[in-house]
Each structure stands twice: as C-alpha cells, then as structure tokens.
Short mmCIF file of C-alpha atoms and ligand atoms in Angstrom, two decimals:
data_model
loop_
_atom_site.label_atom_id
_atom_site.label_comp_id
_atom_site.label_asym_id
_atom_site.label_seq_id
_atom_site.Cartn_x
_atom_site.Cartn_y
_atom_site.Cartn_z
CA UNK A 25 -19.52 -31.90 -15.77
CA UNK A 26 -17.23 -30.60 -18.60
CA UNK A 27 -14.50 -28.45 -16.89
CA UNK A 28 -13.30 -25.74 -18.09
CA UNK A 29 -16.00 -24.47 -20.19
CA UNK A 30 -16.00 -20.84 -21.30
CA UNK A 31 -19.40 -19.67 -22.70
CA UNK A 32 -19.00 -15.84 -22.71
CA UNK A 33 -16.23 -13.36 -23.35
CA UNK A 34 -14.35 -12.81 -20.29
CA UNK A 35 -15.29 -11.03 -18.13
CA UNK A 36 -19.00 -11.87 -19.02
CA UNK A 37 -21.85 -9.09 -18.50
CA UNK A 38 -22.74 -10.27 -14.95
CA UNK A 39 -19.18 -10.05 -13.89
CA UNK A 40 -18.54 -6.73 -15.56
CA UNK A 41 -21.42 -5.21 -13.62
CA UNK A 42 -20.25 -6.36 -10.46
CA UNK A 43 -16.46 -5.26 -11.12
CA UNK A 44 -17.86 -1.87 -12.15
CA UNK A 45 -19.64 -1.49 -8.65
CA UNK A 46 -16.54 -2.80 -6.86
CA UNK A 47 -14.51 -0.09 -8.47
CA UNK A 48 -16.73 2.61 -7.04
CA UNK A 49 -17.22 1.38 -3.48
CA UNK A 50 -14.25 -1.15 -2.47
CA UNK A 51 -10.79 -0.35 -1.43
CA UNK A 52 -8.44 -0.02 -4.63
CA UNK A 53 -5.70 -1.70 -2.71
CA UNK A 54 -6.56 -4.94 -3.59
CA UNK A 55 -4.49 -6.82 -6.36
CA UNK A 56 -6.71 -8.40 -8.98
CA UNK A 57 -4.94 -10.18 -11.33
CA UNK A 58 -7.84 -10.88 -13.60
CA UNK A 59 -11.50 -10.21 -13.63
CA UNK A 60 -12.87 -13.47 -12.15
CA UNK A 61 -16.09 -13.13 -10.29
CA UNK A 62 -17.23 -16.35 -8.33
CA UNK A 63 -20.91 -17.39 -8.16
CA UNK A 64 -20.12 -21.12 -6.59
CA UNK A 65 -17.96 -23.62 -6.57
CA UNK A 66 -17.27 -27.39 -5.56
CA UNK A 67 -13.96 -29.21 -5.08
CA UNK A 68 -11.52 -27.91 -7.56
CA UNK A 69 -14.22 -26.40 -10.11
CA UNK A 70 -15.50 -22.92 -9.73
CA UNK A 71 -18.27 -21.27 -11.73
CA UNK A 72 -18.41 -17.47 -12.24
CA UNK A 73 -21.70 -15.40 -12.25
CA UNK A 74 -21.95 -15.92 -16.04
CA UNK A 75 -22.11 -19.54 -15.85
CA UNK A 76 -18.30 -20.07 -16.86
CA UNK A 77 -16.59 -22.98 -15.43
CA UNK A 78 -13.17 -23.01 -14.22
CA UNK A 79 -10.43 -25.40 -12.93
CA UNK A 80 -9.08 -23.86 -9.88
CA UNK A 81 -5.33 -24.01 -9.11
CA UNK A 82 -5.30 -21.12 -6.88
CA UNK A 83 -7.70 -22.27 -4.03
CA UNK A 84 -8.38 -18.72 -2.99
CA UNK A 85 -4.54 -18.02 -2.35
CA UNK A 86 -3.93 -21.53 -0.96
CA UNK A 87 -6.87 -21.49 1.41
CA UNK A 88 -9.44 -23.88 0.22
CA UNK A 89 -7.71 -26.95 1.45
CA UNK A 90 -10.54 -29.33 1.25
CA UNK A 91 -11.78 -27.65 -1.88
CA UNK A 92 -14.78 -25.13 -1.33
CA UNK A 93 -17.81 -26.19 0.53
CA UNK A 94 -16.92 -29.78 1.22
CA UNK A 95 -20.05 -31.27 2.59
CA UNK A 96 -18.44 -32.51 5.80
CA UNK A 97 -16.93 -28.95 6.50
CA UNK A 98 -20.36 -27.32 5.58
CA UNK A 99 -22.05 -29.72 7.87
CA UNK A 100 -19.47 -28.95 10.86
CA UNK A 101 -19.98 -25.19 10.07
CA UNK A 102 -23.89 -25.55 10.25
CA UNK A 103 -24.17 -27.73 13.34
CA UNK A 104 -21.70 -25.41 15.19
CA UNK A 105 -23.66 -22.22 13.89
CA UNK A 106 -26.92 -23.81 15.00
CA UNK A 107 -25.51 -24.27 18.49
CA UNK A 108 -23.85 -20.86 19.11
CA UNK A 109 -21.99 -18.53 16.75
CA UNK A 110 -19.80 -16.67 19.07
CA UNK A 111 -18.73 -16.71 22.70
CA UNK A 112 -15.51 -14.94 23.03
CA UNK A 113 -12.61 -17.38 23.93
CA UNK A 114 -11.06 -14.32 25.75
CA UNK A 115 -13.59 -14.27 28.27
CA UNK A 116 -15.29 -17.76 28.35
CA UNK A 117 -14.47 -21.40 27.71
CA UNK A 118 -16.09 -23.71 24.70
CA UNK A 119 -15.26 -27.08 23.80
CA UNK A 120 -14.34 -26.81 19.86
CA UNK A 121 -11.54 -24.43 20.81
CA UNK A 122 -9.98 -26.84 23.33
CA UNK A 123 -10.63 -29.84 21.09
CA UNK A 124 -8.75 -27.88 18.34
CA UNK A 125 -5.90 -26.80 20.70
CA UNK A 126 -5.54 -30.69 21.63
CA UNK A 127 -5.72 -31.59 18.02
CA UNK A 128 -2.68 -28.97 16.98
CA UNK A 129 -0.86 -30.07 19.94
CA UNK A 130 -0.70 -33.61 18.18
CA UNK A 131 0.38 -32.52 14.71
CA UNK A 132 2.36 -29.06 15.25
CA UNK A 133 5.95 -29.66 14.25
CA UNK A 134 6.96 -28.73 17.60
CA UNK A 135 8.65 -31.02 20.21
CA UNK A 136 7.28 -31.75 23.45
CA UNK A 137 3.74 -30.02 24.85
CA UNK A 138 2.18 -27.52 22.91
CA UNK A 139 -0.15 -24.48 23.57
CA UNK A 140 -2.12 -22.70 21.04
CA UNK A 141 -3.09 -18.94 20.76
CA UNK A 142 -6.40 -18.30 18.64
CA UNK A 143 -6.29 -15.23 15.88
CA UNK A 144 -8.55 -14.79 12.82
CA UNK A 145 -5.61 -14.53 10.17
CA UNK A 146 -1.93 -15.17 9.06
CA UNK A 147 -1.04 -11.73 10.09
CA UNK A 148 -2.52 -11.91 13.51
CA UNK A 149 -0.52 -15.36 13.78
CA UNK A 150 2.55 -13.45 13.05
CA UNK A 151 1.72 -10.61 15.45
CA UNK A 152 1.06 -13.16 18.25
CA UNK A 153 4.35 -14.64 17.49
CA UNK A 154 6.12 -11.41 17.54
CA UNK A 155 4.69 -10.49 20.92
CA UNK A 156 5.50 -13.86 22.35
CA UNK A 157 8.89 -14.05 21.43
CA UNK A 158 9.52 -10.51 22.76
CA UNK A 159 7.81 -11.43 25.98
CA UNK A 160 9.48 -14.75 26.36
CA UNK A 161 13.08 -13.66 25.70
CA UNK A 162 12.98 -10.37 27.05
CA UNK A 163 14.87 -9.33 23.76
CA UNK A 164 13.65 -7.00 20.97
CA UNK A 165 15.34 -7.90 17.73
CA UNK A 166 13.96 -10.03 14.92
CA UNK A 167 15.67 -11.75 11.92
CA UNK A 168 13.32 -12.37 8.78
CA UNK A 169 14.43 -13.17 5.23
CA UNK A 170 14.34 -11.18 1.87
CA UNK A 171 11.57 -12.44 -0.30
CA UNK A 172 9.39 -13.35 2.82
CA UNK A 173 5.72 -12.51 3.19
CA UNK A 174 4.36 -12.82 6.80
CA UNK A 175 1.51 -10.30 6.71
CA UNK A 176 0.56 -6.70 6.36
CA UNK A 177 -0.24 -5.54 9.70
CA UNK A 178 2.25 -3.06 11.30
CA UNK A 179 4.37 -5.64 13.07
CA UNK A 180 4.40 -8.43 10.43
CA UNK A 181 4.72 -5.84 7.49
CA UNK A 182 8.23 -4.84 8.98
CA UNK A 183 9.20 -8.69 8.48
CA UNK A 184 7.44 -9.04 5.16
CA UNK A 185 10.31 -8.08 2.43
CA UNK A 186 8.38 -9.25 -0.87
CA UNK A 187 7.46 -6.29 -2.74
CA UNK A 188 8.25 -2.51 -1.86
CA UNK A 189 4.36 -1.44 -2.54
CA UNK A 190 3.44 -3.46 0.31
CA UNK A 191 5.62 -1.21 2.57
CA UNK A 192 5.81 2.10 0.48
CA UNK A 193 4.27 5.08 2.36
CA UNK A 194 3.78 3.05 5.76
CA UNK A 195 6.87 3.57 7.65
CA UNK A 196 8.15 3.97 10.12
CA UNK A 197 8.04 0.26 10.66
CA UNK A 198 8.76 -1.98 13.65
CA UNK A 199 12.18 -1.43 14.73
CA UNK A 200 14.78 -4.09 15.17
CA UNK A 201 13.84 -6.17 12.24
CA UNK A 202 17.07 -7.54 10.38
CA UNK A 203 16.61 -9.13 6.81
CA UNK A 204 18.86 -12.02 5.91
CA UNK A 205 19.30 -13.99 2.68
CA UNK A 206 16.90 -16.80 1.57
CA UNK A 207 18.65 -19.25 -0.49
CA UNK A 208 17.45 -19.77 -4.12
CA UNK A 209 19.00 -22.85 -5.25
CA UNK A 210 17.98 -22.28 -8.84
CA UNK A 211 19.67 -18.77 -8.95
CA UNK A 212 22.68 -19.82 -6.95
CA UNK A 213 25.61 -20.16 -8.92
CA UNK A 214 27.23 -22.89 -6.59
CA UNK A 215 24.05 -24.93 -6.00
CA UNK A 216 22.03 -25.87 -3.02
CA UNK A 217 24.97 -26.66 -0.44
CA UNK A 218 26.70 -23.74 -1.26
CA UNK A 219 23.86 -21.07 -1.12
CA UNK A 220 22.78 -22.75 2.27
CA UNK A 221 26.20 -22.08 3.64
CA UNK A 222 26.31 -18.63 2.01
CA UNK A 223 22.83 -17.71 3.66
CA UNK A 224 24.19 -19.10 7.12
CA UNK A 225 27.45 -17.20 6.89
CA UNK A 226 25.61 -13.83 6.37
CA UNK A 227 23.77 -14.28 9.59
CA UNK A 228 26.93 -15.48 11.46
CA UNK A 229 29.54 -13.33 9.99
CA UNK A 230 27.92 -10.12 8.77
CA UNK A 231 24.56 -9.70 10.76
CA UNK A 232 25.79 -11.02 14.08
CA UNK A 233 29.28 -9.21 13.76
CA UNK A 234 28.29 -5.85 12.17
CA UNK A 235 24.64 -5.17 13.07
CA UNK A 236 23.15 -7.06 15.96
CA UNK A 237 24.31 -9.15 18.97
CA UNK A 238 22.71 -12.58 18.74
CA UNK A 239 21.93 -12.25 22.58
CA UNK A 240 19.52 -9.44 21.58
CA UNK A 241 17.72 -11.48 19.13
CA UNK A 242 14.31 -12.65 20.07
CA UNK A 243 13.25 -14.61 17.03
CA UNK A 244 14.46 -15.87 13.76
CA UNK A 245 11.06 -15.95 11.54
CA UNK A 246 11.18 -18.06 8.56
CA UNK A 247 9.05 -19.66 5.76
CA UNK A 248 9.93 -23.50 5.17
CA UNK A 249 8.98 -22.81 1.76
CA UNK A 250 9.04 -19.42 0.42
CA UNK A 251 5.24 -18.61 -0.76
CA UNK A 252 4.63 -15.25 -2.00
CA UNK A 253 8.41 -15.02 -2.72
CA UNK A 254 8.03 -17.46 -5.62
CA UNK A 255 7.71 -20.93 -4.03
CA UNK A 256 11.13 -21.37 -3.41
CA UNK A 257 12.28 -24.44 -1.56
CA UNK A 258 15.51 -24.03 0.33
CA UNK A 259 17.97 -26.89 1.05
CA UNK A 260 17.57 -28.65 4.35
CA UNK A 261 20.77 -27.63 5.49
CA UNK A 262 19.64 -23.83 5.46
CA UNK A 263 16.71 -24.58 7.85
CA UNK A 264 18.51 -27.06 9.95
CA UNK A 265 21.35 -24.14 10.13
CA UNK A 266 18.65 -21.87 11.33
CA UNK A 267 17.47 -24.26 14.21
CA UNK A 268 20.95 -24.83 15.33
CA UNK A 269 21.80 -21.09 15.42
CA UNK A 270 18.62 -20.29 17.37
CA UNK A 271 19.28 -22.92 19.81
CA UNK A 272 22.99 -21.81 20.34
CA UNK A 273 21.95 -18.19 20.89
CA UNK A 274 18.50 -18.78 23.21
CA UNK A 275 16.82 -17.48 19.98
CA UNK A 276 13.13 -18.65 19.25
CA UNK A 277 12.98 -20.34 15.86
CA UNK A 278 9.33 -18.99 14.49
CA UNK A 279 8.24 -21.26 11.67
CA UNK A 280 5.49 -19.60 9.13
CA UNK A 281 3.24 -22.37 7.93
CA UNK A 282 0.80 -20.11 6.97
CA UNK A 283 0.68 -20.92 3.36
CA UNK A 284 2.75 -24.30 3.40
CA UNK A 285 1.12 -25.92 6.28
CA UNK A 286 -2.19 -28.09 6.41
CA UNK A 287 -1.33 -30.84 3.92
CA UNK A 288 -0.29 -28.49 1.06
CA UNK A 289 3.09 -29.97 0.54
CA UNK A 290 2.00 -33.64 0.78
CA UNK A 291 2.90 -33.67 4.45
CA UNK A 292 0.87 -32.08 7.11
CA UNK A 293 3.51 -29.22 7.56
CA UNK A 294 6.18 -28.47 5.01
CA UNK A 295 8.61 -28.44 7.98
CA UNK A 296 8.49 -32.37 8.09
CA UNK A 297 10.21 -32.48 4.59
CA UNK A 298 13.15 -30.96 6.41
CA UNK A 299 12.89 -32.73 9.81
CA UNK A 300 12.41 -29.18 11.21
CA UNK A 301 11.11 -28.57 14.82
CA UNK A 302 10.24 -25.04 15.51
CA UNK A 303 9.75 -23.22 18.95
CA UNK A 304 6.59 -21.41 17.45
CA UNK A 305 4.59 -22.26 14.46
CA UNK A 306 2.19 -19.81 12.72
CA UNK A 307 -0.78 -21.43 10.77
CA UNK A 308 -3.80 -19.93 8.80
CA UNK A 309 -5.13 -20.15 5.34
CA UNK A 310 -5.93 -23.62 4.75
CA UNK A 311 -6.67 -24.61 8.51
CA UNK A 312 -10.43 -23.96 8.33
CA UNK A 313 -11.03 -24.60 4.60
CA UNK A 314 -11.97 -20.78 4.17
CA UNK A 315 -13.20 -19.64 7.39
CA UNK A 316 -11.07 -17.05 8.97
CA UNK A 317 -8.77 -18.67 11.60
CA UNK A 318 -5.06 -18.04 12.43
CA UNK A 319 -3.39 -19.89 15.15
CA UNK A 320 0.06 -19.58 17.13
CA UNK A 321 1.20 -22.95 18.52
CA UNK A 322 4.11 -22.82 20.62
CA UNK A 323 6.39 -24.82 23.00
CA UNK A 324 4.16 -24.88 26.23
CA UNK A 325 7.04 -23.34 28.16
CA UNK A 326 7.19 -20.71 25.72
CA UNK A 327 3.58 -19.88 25.75
CA UNK A 328 3.67 -18.95 29.39
CA UNK A 329 2.21 -15.52 29.48
CA UNK A 330 -0.20 -14.24 31.86
CA UNK A 331 -4.20 -13.59 31.48
CA UNK A 332 -4.58 -10.41 29.71
CA UNK A 333 -1.16 -10.21 27.97
CA UNK A 334 -2.70 -11.26 24.45
CA UNK A 335 -6.18 -12.02 23.31
CA UNK A 336 -8.90 -11.24 20.48
CA UNK A 337 -12.49 -10.96 20.57
CA UNK A 338 -13.23 -13.01 17.57
CA UNK A 339 -9.95 -15.34 17.39
CA UNK A 340 -10.78 -18.79 17.43
CA UNK A 341 -14.37 -18.39 16.66
CA UNK A 342 -16.36 -21.61 17.44
CA UNK A 343 -17.57 -21.81 14.02
CA UNK A 344 -14.10 -21.62 12.55
CA UNK A 345 -12.74 -24.04 15.17
CA UNK A 346 -15.55 -26.61 14.02
CA UNK A 347 -14.57 -26.15 10.38
CA UNK A 348 -10.81 -26.46 11.44
CA UNK A 349 -11.61 -30.03 13.18
CA UNK A 350 -13.37 -31.17 10.07
CA UNK A 351 -10.61 -30.04 7.61
CA UNK A 352 -7.88 -31.73 9.77
CA UNK A 353 -10.11 -35.08 9.81
CA UNK A 354 -10.37 -34.72 6.00
CA UNK A 355 -6.75 -33.96 5.52
CA UNK A 356 -5.86 -36.98 7.78
CA UNK A 357 -8.34 -39.40 6.04
CA UNK A 358 -6.68 -39.08 2.78
CA UNK A 359 -6.28 -35.60 1.51
CA UNK A 360 -2.51 -35.04 2.47
CA UNK A 361 -1.81 -38.27 0.71
CA UNK A 362 -3.73 -36.98 -2.36
CA UNK A 363 -1.51 -33.65 -2.28
CA UNK A 364 1.59 -36.00 -2.20
CA UNK A 365 0.32 -38.25 -5.21
CA UNK A 366 -1.45 -35.77 -7.33
CA UNK A 367 1.33 -33.15 -6.49
CA UNK A 368 3.98 -35.56 -7.86
CA UNK A 369 2.02 -36.23 -11.06
CA UNK A 370 1.58 -32.41 -11.66
CA UNK A 371 5.26 -31.78 -11.00
CA UNK A 372 6.20 -34.54 -13.37
CA UNK A 373 3.91 -32.93 -16.09
CA UNK A 374 5.09 -29.48 -15.54
CA UNK A 375 8.85 -30.55 -15.73
CA UNK A 376 8.03 -32.67 -19.09
CA UNK A 377 6.62 -29.21 -20.53
CA UNK A 378 10.09 -27.71 -19.85
CA UNK A 379 11.38 -30.07 -22.72
CA UNK A 380 9.18 -27.97 -25.20
CA UNK A 381 9.04 -24.47 -23.60
CA UNK A 382 12.33 -22.54 -23.37
CA UNK A 383 10.36 -20.04 -21.16
CA UNK A 384 10.28 -22.52 -18.15
CA UNK A 385 13.33 -21.89 -16.25
CA UNK A 386 12.60 -24.10 -13.10
CA UNK A 387 9.65 -26.32 -11.75
CA UNK A 388 10.07 -26.84 -7.95
CA UNK A 389 7.80 -27.47 -4.94
CA UNK A 390 6.28 -30.11 -2.76
CA UNK A 391 2.97 -31.91 -2.90
CA UNK A 392 0.55 -29.34 -4.46
CA UNK A 393 2.76 -26.39 -3.73
CA UNK A 394 4.41 -26.00 -6.92
CA UNK A 395 6.14 -23.03 -8.36
CA UNK A 396 7.16 -22.64 -12.29
CA UNK A 397 9.71 -19.88 -12.93
CA UNK A 398 9.73 -18.25 -16.12
CA UNK A 399 12.94 -16.98 -18.07
CA UNK A 400 13.85 -15.00 -21.16
CA UNK A 401 16.97 -17.04 -21.50
CA UNK A 402 18.07 -20.29 -19.42
CA UNK A 403 21.56 -19.10 -19.54
CA UNK A 404 21.27 -15.72 -18.13
CA UNK A 405 18.07 -16.61 -16.30
CA UNK A 406 16.58 -13.29 -17.12
CA UNK A 407 13.21 -12.85 -15.59
CA UNK A 408 10.24 -13.30 -17.83
CA UNK A 409 7.91 -10.90 -15.85
CA UNK A 410 5.45 -9.75 -18.49
CA UNK A 411 5.37 -13.12 -20.11
CA UNK A 412 4.57 -14.65 -16.61
CA UNK A 413 1.46 -12.19 -16.44
CA UNK A 414 0.55 -12.92 -19.99
CA UNK A 415 0.55 -16.76 -19.17
CA UNK A 416 -1.58 -16.27 -16.24
CA UNK A 417 -4.19 -14.24 -18.21
CA UNK A 418 -4.03 -16.87 -21.27
CA UNK A 419 -4.78 -19.57 -18.59
CA UNK A 420 -7.69 -17.61 -17.16
CA UNK A 421 -9.15 -17.02 -20.83
CA UNK A 422 -9.00 -20.79 -21.27
CA UNK A 423 -10.52 -21.56 -17.90
CA UNK A 424 -7.56 -22.31 -15.63
CA UNK A 425 -7.22 -20.14 -12.40
CA UNK A 426 -3.65 -19.57 -11.37
CA UNK A 427 -1.84 -17.00 -9.70
CA UNK A 428 1.72 -15.46 -9.84
CA UNK A 429 4.22 -15.56 -7.03
CA UNK A 430 7.58 -13.61 -6.81
CA UNK A 431 8.64 -11.52 -9.83
CA UNK A 432 8.63 -13.96 -12.39
CA UNK A 433 6.83 -17.34 -10.93
CA UNK A 434 3.54 -18.95 -11.25
CA UNK A 435 2.21 -21.08 -8.52
CA UNK A 436 0.16 -24.11 -8.57
CA UNK A 437 -1.78 -24.18 -5.36
CA UNK A 438 -5.04 -26.13 -6.01
CA UNK A 439 -7.36 -27.54 -3.46
CA UNK A 440 -5.92 -30.77 -2.12
CA UNK A 441 -8.85 -32.79 -3.89
CA UNK A 442 -7.39 -32.04 -7.20
CA UNK A 443 -7.61 -35.24 -9.18
CA UNK A 444 -4.85 -36.72 -11.85
CA UNK A 445 -7.28 -36.02 -14.51
CA UNK A 446 -7.74 -32.40 -13.46
CA UNK A 447 -3.94 -32.00 -12.97
CA UNK A 448 -3.78 -33.11 -16.67
CA UNK A 449 -6.13 -30.61 -17.90
CA UNK A 450 -4.14 -27.94 -15.96
CA UNK A 451 -0.98 -29.09 -17.69
CA UNK A 452 -2.73 -28.99 -21.32
CA UNK A 453 -3.98 -25.67 -20.83
CA UNK A 454 -0.71 -24.22 -19.30
CA UNK A 455 0.93 -25.86 -22.38
CA UNK A 456 -1.45 -24.13 -24.70
CA UNK A 457 -0.89 -20.51 -22.87
CA UNK A 458 2.98 -21.16 -22.96
CA UNK A 459 2.69 -21.53 -26.72
CA UNK A 460 0.42 -18.65 -27.37
CA UNK A 461 2.66 -16.19 -25.36
CA UNK A 462 5.96 -17.47 -26.82
CA UNK A 463 4.33 -17.20 -30.31
CA UNK A 464 3.28 -13.54 -29.63
CA UNK A 465 6.84 -12.72 -28.74
CA UNK A 466 5.94 -10.99 -25.52
C1 PLP B 25 3.57 -17.37 4.68
C2 PLP B 25 2.39 -16.33 5.05
N1 PLP B 25 2.39 -15.75 6.21
C3 PLP B 25 1.61 -15.10 6.62
C4 PLP B 25 0.55 -14.50 5.66
C5 PLP B 25 -0.74 -13.44 5.82
O1 PLP B 25 -1.66 -14.00 6.03
P1 PLP B 25 -3.08 -13.33 6.07
O2 PLP B 25 -3.25 -12.63 4.70
O3 PLP B 25 -4.17 -14.27 6.39
O4 PLP B 25 -2.90 -12.09 6.95
C6 PLP B 25 0.70 -15.20 4.29
C7 PLP B 25 -0.34 -14.61 3.33
O5 PLP B 25 -0.21 -14.75 2.17
C8 PLP B 25 1.68 -15.92 4.00
O6 PLP B 25 1.73 -16.57 2.77
#
C-alpha cells in the first residue's frame, strides 16, 4: 500500500459535505486544525472519506497507542461485547475490571500496593485525584504548573493553564489552585540545572512564603513531560525536587500520565525516565487503544475512601477494560520497545533536519512523544507561531497528520506501531513542508 496517497483536492467532495453538516449541528467549540474526515484506518495509516491515504503521526491526540483497530484489540472488544457490554462497576462486580486493576497495580509508577478508580476520560481521572487528595489529606489547596493541561471539567480546568480560551468565560474556577513555573530547558538562559532550581525555589521561597502554607496543600499535580504545553521535557531534578517537597510536607504527588503514559515515551510510563514514584497517577488516552477509559491509580493506603464517596455509572466499562487488557499485553509484547527504537530513529532524523532548516529551534522528547519547537530566530527564539500552523497545514496537504502543541511547537505522537520506513516518510514530508513555508516567507 502506497502511503501517503492524495487523490483529490483537500478536503475532497465527501469530506466537504460532512464538514458542512458538522458546521450546522455540532458544537463549534472543537478545534479542528485541518479538514480531515476519517473513513477507516489501520496501524499508522488512515484513509479519509474520499479515499486519500495519510500517514498518522497524531494518533487521535496520542490515543491510538496500538494503531487503530489492532486485530487483537478488536477481538477483545468483540468477545467482551458479546458477553456483556455494561454492568456498572459502581453497583456490581465483573472480572475484566478486577483483572485490569491487578495489571495496573503491577505497572503503575507507584511504590507498594496500588488501588485503581475507574472513570471514562483524562479529565475524570484528574477530578478523581483532586477529590481523593482533598479527602485523604483533609486539605484544600492544589499546586499545578503554568503550561499544563489536565482537562476541561470544572475542577481540572482550574489546574489547566495552557490557553486562556480554555478558561475564558467559565469562572469562577475551583478556588485554592496555585500555579508554579514548569521548567523549559530550551528557553532557560542558565540551562537545565538552573531552571530546575529556579522552579523549585519559586515554590519554596515564594508560593510557600507569600501565598499558601505547605501544610494546607493537598496535592502537587504535575505532568512528567508537558503535553499540550509543547512536549516540554523537564530536568530530572525538577521532578525529583517535587517528590522531595511533597514528602517533606505531607503533600500528595499526583502525576498526570494521561498523555505521556502507556508506552508512548519508550517506557510504560514517562515517570520511569526520571525514577519518579508518585502517590497518585492519572492515566487515560492510550490505555484502551481508543475506547473511553480514564483511571486514577493510588497508593492503597491513600485510596481509602468509603463506599459512596466517589463512583461513575460508566467508568471502567467492561468493553473498555477488555480493550485495555489487550492494549497492555501488546505494549508489553513489543510496542513499548518499538516506541523507544523508532522514536530514537525519528528523533535523530528530525534533529538532522535542524541542520538545514533555521526554523527548527529545538527537537525534544522521549520515545514517540517528540516535540519540534519552531522559531523565527535562533538567537532571540522568537516564536514562529504562524509558520508552525502553516507547516502543519502543508504536511496535511502532503498526506501527513500532525498536531500543534504549545504556542509554536509541533508534536509527533504516532501510534506505537510506526515503522522506521514510516518514520522516514514523515521526516521527508516534514522536510518538504519546512522548505515550502520558509520559501513563502510566512
Ligand atoms: C496531560 C493530560 N491530562 C489530561 C487530559 C484530559 O484528557 P481528556 O481529554 O480525556 O479529558 C489531557 C488531554 O489532552 C492531557 O493531555
């Protein structure tokens, strides 16, 4: 199969007709970066409703970890659906949920016994962790980080500090949320160690001195690699510093692995790159290869709330649990390894492009979670925001699906089945798109 293969103008006639109907009846709050209308796909190849084939380096926002419709995941879903589709875990028991909780207890980056709460999405995982942190510590305040994304429901939105449009018009938000600085080694003048130290000092010397007493803080909620914020990889010392601070003050460390988890970084969880152990871990996106599932794993002694304290009718749906069990098996049987190997290859190829494209300011990431930051000038690091958008569009026109992240970065977050050859194709198209945009002077 030749991929990509673009046969029509984009969007093609069928895509245009669907987009027109969408405009009339679907909430306009969704951000559609380009007019892609899917018909079907397989692995890292997606076909639109006009028969155009694209290489997928977006994976439905880092969700389709095993590639879409992996036969083993499809079989697990069909087998479970044929037995029973729903039986609320709030009121009754079913084995797929127990088996998944057992599996998560063995892989979650948490020391000691682990329990899991089941929801349906990343934002629900965040909400569960907020409630749990307040319940367990009997404290109210939360520390999150600028640039972070933890969801869009009322509690998680108060933590999210990514784009103002996500908050504008929705206040007042959850009180007692304080935002600290997240280190950006590329933009720090003093390098990784210094920015880690500065970010830690901000909490210790400013937040805890001027704004909130540490013994009134329930949780520090942090992404081990910032996702929507631009695929920013912090120094290890930053995350370790948060761990020590939390332990010192009896604060729970909540690690948001919603985007960075489930093999994406070449390890099962990004925390493993930093030897980080959390008290609570939130997981969603890639966990069930595209079926809705969001879980909150916690130290068993922390997740000690009584029946009725928290629950969800659909959370941990048996079909989603079956998909997650198949996903974890596939990840363990080689896909995490593939993410590490093909991720290194993709990263090397993208770094090589920096030699000929001054627009590339930084290439960073782990495994198949790679961010490319675009700048107008490498000295001043002026953000190339319009150029970024133009490059994403130019890639789409050539048959490569990518997404932006942060103000001026592009993320490569393909399914973890991406091959070296497909990575080479992605690099070649990205190269052409960079040349086109640089030439157009945008
Ligand atoms: C790190 C992180 N946390 C939480 C969320 C929210 O997940 P959902 O969109 O499933 O609610 C996201 C979504 O992008 C995310 O990237």
